[in-house]
Structures are given as C-alpha cells and as structure tokens.
RNA sequence: GCGGACGUGGCGAAACUGGUAGACGCAAGGGACUUAAAAUCCCUCGGGGCUUCCCGUGCGGGUUCGAUCCCCGCCGUCCGCACCA
C-alpha cells in the first residue's frame, strides 16, 4: 500500500479536486458554530503570483484550516484588486484592452493559487473592476456625498505633464513621475475628496482598542494622523487689506520671544502682497519651482520676503512684528501661518539669522543664569522657566501655556477672543480623483445650470465604455466621443459626465465587507450578514500598507457605518504583518543580473562559487535583497510547485524564519523542507504498518512503552496548538519536527509484533501527527490519512484533543545553582514539594562540592524551574 | 532632525511574564550501507582547557540570589516620517 516516496505531483491535484467536489471550504452564513473570518490582503492581478503571495496565503491558510479543525465556521475568501495603472500601461505598450489584460491575469493567478491547495471559498470570488462590484461603490459614494463625507474642492496636486494625470504622493519619486520620469508640477485642480479628517480623533483614539495589531503599525498611524495641541492666535494687521492674521502655534508660552510672522507662499495674504510688490510675486514663483523631494527639503535654505505688512503683538499693541512670506511655511498645516520665535525653534532661528531678526531667550533652561542665557545657532526647545516675558516671568512652560491661553481667550480683537485652543492634525482629506480610465467612474454629472448632480440610482452603474483608445497619453474617458455627453438628470439639458475615476485605494477599502455577501445585487452588503462576519478576525498582509490601505479601510468602515451599511467601525480585529521573501542576487562580469534558475551555486568547504548554467561563465553572488523583477532574484512559484509540490513550498515559507521577519529563499532550504515531507511519509508508513485498525481508541494503558507514545504525541500537540494560537508558525513547525523525530526513535525500540496496547497508542500518535501538520501540508496530510485507513477526508476532522494529564511530565529536570552558577541537575517528580526538593538539592554531590563547606544563607526555589543555593 | 525596531554559533533561528543560552533546521566534517552515485541511517558541530573547569547573547555600567530579557550610557544595522509651527 505504501510506496517508498510520496509523489506530490499525483497527490496534490487529486486532493484539490476532492476538496472542491465536497465544497469543503464553503462558509455558511450562520449556524451554531462560532464564526472566524480570516483574510489575506487580496492581490493585484499583475500577471503571475510571486513568492510573497505564497508566503502570505500559506500563513492565512494555516490559520483558516486550524480554526476550521477547531470547529469554527471559517470565512476565507479571495478576490482581485483589479483596477489600476499597470493595466493601462500594458494597453499603451501592446494595445490590449485593460479588461482583457486584467481578466487574463486573473485566470492565470487563480489557477496558480489553486495549485497551492488553499482552503478558500472560491464561490465568493470578486474582482473590483467588475461592474457588479463597483456599482455598489458608486452607490456608496453617493451616500457619502449625501452625508457630507464626499466633497469637491480646488486643491494643489501632483501633476504629471507627460502622462497628463494626477499622481498620488507615493507615485512621485524624487520629484518625478514614477512612470514617465517627468518632473512633477504642482497644479491647482478641482478634485473629489473624502472627509477622512472628520474622523481624525476617532481614528486616533480607537488605535488603543486594536490590541491585536502590531505596535509598529499603530504607531505609524498615530504619527500619520499627527495630532498636536496648541492655539490659534489672531494678530491685528497694519498695511494689508486683511485686518487680521490667524496663526497656529504649539508654543504660545514663547509669544514674548516673537520676532516675526510668516505665511505660506500660497496664503491669501501672500497673494495680496504679490499684487502690490513684484519681488514678493517673484519669490512665490520661485517657491513653486522648488521640488518637494526629501533630498530637496534637506538642503533647502530658509528663505523669505518681507510683505511690508506689520502685525501688532497681542500683549503689546505698540510692538510691531514684520510679516514675511517664507518657503518653510506650509499652507496645508495649521493656519498656513506662524509666528516665529527664533530662540526656541530651530527653523525660526535659521530664518531669523538669515534676515537679522534677532532672538530673545524667553525660556531659561534649569541651571542656567537668566542674565546670560542666549542662543546663537542652536535653538532651545526644552523645558525651563519663563524670562523676559512680562506677566509670564517665573512660570514653567506648561504654566505659561495655560496662562497665555486664559489671557487670549478673554481678551478680544474686533469683538472676538484673541485666541482659542486648537487641535491640529497632519492628516488631510483623501483626494480620490484620478484622470485615468481603468478605475471606478465617479457617478456625478456636471450641469451648467444645476451644478454637480448625482447620477440617479436607476442609472447605476456608470459603466466604463469599452471602445477607448490608448494611443495617446491622458484620460481616454475625457476624449471619448460620446461617453461624457449626457443630459442633466434634473433639468434635462445637455450636461457632462465626470470623467475622473476613483483612486484604487477606494476599491480596496471595503472589499472585506463585500466578501460577506458578494452576490448581493441591490446593496453593497446586507446588514445581518455583514454584522455576523465582521470584523475580520485575522487580517494578514505586508507592512507597506501600514498607513495607506489600513487607514483608508478604517475610515471607510466608519463612513459605511454612518451611512447604515455596516454595524461596526473597525474592520480588522487582528492584524499580522508578514515579512518579505528575500534572495541572493547574481551578476555576471558584464554586470547583467541573472535569475537564480540560470545559476549553478556550489560550495567547496566554506567558500561559495557561482557560474552561469548555460556557458559556465563566472557569476558573482551579491547581497540578499527583496525579490524583484529588476534584479532578477526571483523564484517562480510554479517551478517550485512543479519540482517539489505545494506542501514543500508552504512548509518552507512557514518554517525558516519568524513570520513577521524576512525569510531568505534558498535552494537548500526548500530541499530541507522536501526531505521532511518524505520523512513524514516514511514515518506514517511504518507507523501504519504496526498500528491498530482504523477507529480504535486508546483506553487506560499500563504498558510504559505504549504510554510513552501517547505522552509524546499529547505533549507536542499541546505545544503546536500554543504556537499556532500566537501565529508562531516557525516554532510550530519545529515542534512538529521534534514530534516526528521522537516518534521515529520510539518506533525503533518497539518489539515485533507490537502488543495490542502498543498498536492503539501508535495509531493515536500517528493520527495526531497527521492532524498537527495538516494546516501546513494539507495534501500530504490527506494522503497519510487515507494510508492510515480512513475513508472520510481529514479536512473535516477535528483538531486533536489534548489530554492535559498525558501532556504534563511526571518527572522533570531541575537545575541547581550555587550563587547563580549551575552546578547540578536533579530529576525529580513534577509535583515534588519545595522542602523535599531543597533537601535533595543540598544532598547532591556536585552541589556539596561547590559549597566547599560554606554556610548556606538562603535557598531560592522557583517551582518546576530552578533551585538556587546562596552562600 | 524626529519616532521606532533590532544586534544570540559559519547561517536561519529558539529561550512563555527575569530562572539550564543555542531547541528545530541549514551548511560543514567524520562514519555506515552501496560496484558507484542518489536516497537513507549514525556521530561531531559557540570558544578554550578537554574528567568533574572557565569564558560566552554588540560594548560599558547598574539592579537582582539569578539578566538574552529590566534600568542608564555608548556603538552598529534596518524601518517609518520629514520644513507639521
């Protein structure tokens, strides 16, 4: 019955078909079982799956299969993040329609994923580019519009003059468009925005509740939201059409150190000054040309120009401060204007030094003489005592802030308080307009008479036209002959359709909700079903979405809750961010990158040699880096599955490194995993040869050797469960390997033929082993299960029941230390009392020797852990 | 500049809330089987004395009976944000 070698090429497709036929992974909306929703970030259909996908989906599949075996009703779906620029780029390059390109890629990648043996409910598959998906997104956009969560405004955006589209910030690399390489311009355009800032505080506060998220991601979101507390201070102006200027500050305590005010180049006050003064206009023009890349900012000098306007100090109407336009003030943050206190802010100091504006110290650091305190090049931003500050003198920074706040709240200017406490956020509203074809059309119509009119529900979806050309850059929807020409739904006159489409991050902001009811034709979700499944219990994906996708989704869920589509506000209860798959790089003498498949690597002793497979030319082995097409350090999952099988690939992806860290793909590593697959197969084969018949259960055993099998299996099963609960796949695998090694060793020692008790114990141990590795290597597990005599599939079997009695050791090894140094080991009963343990430790020969007759001062006993004798 | 994470054998790593440092694997070396190879099996594998000992978790200090783990100060690597008032 058992062949020597396990053949994944035969077994894997066979079991995949069997699971499919039995609909083993279909999630039921209801029933008595507790629900568990496990989801991996859905892929972009770029062409083929890569090793990162294999790792991501292998992890999710282990969780799904494990939870299923624990008796939970598991939802584990898959879909496609199918809109986006690469489809249009492909269309421009080789003329194929984005839809055709996308759906062909989906077909390829679907079959690749299926060959991995993932326990996915494929009946719920969705693609975001399908009108049956995006029609609901359009409906929700209109709901958001009605609820005030979507709006249109003119805003500064990154404009790629070659591709003629807006680019997201992350698509601008060192000031250039990532595809065209053209220098990106700042343009003012009218764009659609989602009001994520409405939820800034809530998104921040609720991070505290996400205790199953990595600390790192929560911190990144916190920094991104960027809350800071301060004051809005109103300054009376002189010499401007505006009579006052609002300024945001987090340091109102330093107001007596003010030397100037400064506004952003695009501040209304700057524009007004530009009309009066050509030098101001020239400066503003200059600012527009400056890049926004990190490198540009690093080297940028603080520059500004005096507007001629003067502002009165809020605490002294005779104290006049010059108002500058400055290149380091941002219109988007705070009030777009600041007051400069050079002594206590580095940027203000740099600016003041450049324009000889002076610096008065108003916060004296502890231990410094107020009379001599001064600054030259380094501003002091620490705590201290206020000086040179009138009524604030002698107060601490915190006290002074409170005092200033009280004073400004009660003082008035033009009948309103001079200042108010204000919380400011870095988070900006989410600009979702894209001048692109392959995205979800924004369902509005522009009418000269009626303005912006929502497309009526009855006309949804606003589908993309098929007959478009990509022979020129720009948006094909804009130049389509008829698509944008419509009649106004309100007045019936000719009107224009919105030709912008939505950012693809909108598509991915609610797909997890759609999976709960993917075929609903009338609504994005149905409340009862969505409320049952959501939130996602375990979400798994890359750290690169720490802010973007994960923050957008948190906002979108809140917006869907507000518009009555959902009953939850947090989409992902547990989040796990997995590491990347990395690989050595290979380069030949001409500097060309080589694929690992085209390189022979051999080891002579400790040194490593690499040559090209085709002509044997020498190849240098480069640093280990993230797998990327450009460096060719990629391994095709198809090749691995063909050569080794999916189980081997899955096992290796799970076993070598902790799941949140990078894993190095290596040929040796895969071979090690493949060896283990065969080892398991042989082990289960030899165990089944001596095991009792299928269905027999161990009763009470008295044979020590048989009991040893049971104890070993139960002990390891407990450990594996603990590791899986914590998503520690690498240590779970190690535990399974230990079990296999131990069972192999025990099997060597049994007498032939085995006793009845022994046979039953062996059956139990073999079945437990198979169940334990089934989440990781499901095909091998089914094949072993069948070989053990089962007719039913393992996929519907329960996780092993661990008997705590068997799992706990009855004898344990306890180290004995003398003054913290280990001197002996005692093997004692697990339940030994401290007195006996102490006596036994002190009697021990090695301990006695180490004591050298010295007086024992104290004996510390940590039960089940250690004995430390202090002399 | 700000914020964060991490530094353990030749390599990937393990060590639960302070309690035997190096589990499990990879590589390497030695051996068995074989005509031979592959596969498989056995042994060695942090360093040094090599029997019972000493040193060792980036470096320096501290707390503790006891520190990879906690505290302080350095050094290094990686990541995120970045003129955020």
mmCIF file of C-alpha atoms in Angstrom, chain A residues 50 101 126 193 401 462 510 530 536 587 615 699 708 711-712 773:
data_model
loop_
_atom_site.group_PDB
_atom_site.id
_atom_site.type_symbol
_atom_site.label_atom_id
_atom_site.label_comp_id
_atom_site.label_asym_id
_atom_site.label_seq_id
_atom_site.Cartn_x
_atom_site.Cartn_y
_atom_site.Cartn_z
ATOM 1 C CA UNK A 50 5.222 35.629 -6.645
ATOM 2 C CA UNK A 101 -5.238 42.043 -19.812
ATOM 3 C CA UNK A 126 -14.793 39.047 -6.657
ATOM 4 C CA UNK A 193 -12.219 64.370 -1.564
ATOM 5 C CA UNK A 401 0.895 77.995 28.127
ATOM 6 C CA UNK A 462 -21.953 54.186 -14.570
ATOM 7 C CA UNK A 510 -14.455 47.802 1.584
ATOM 8 C CA UNK A 530 -22.073 41.688 7.381
ATOM 9 C CA UNK A 536 -12.239 40.331 10.139
ATOM 10 C CA UNK A 587 25.523 39.263 -11.600
ATOM 11 C CA UNK A 615 28.135 28.657 -20.573
ATOM 12 C CA UNK A 699 -8.268 3.178 26.782
ATOM 13 C CA UNK A 708 5.429 6.870 26.060
ATOM 14 C CA UNK A 711 2.701 11.193 26.156
ATOM 15 C CA UNK A 712 4.980 12.256 23.335
ATOM 16 C CA UNK A 773 0.805 19.245 10.229
#
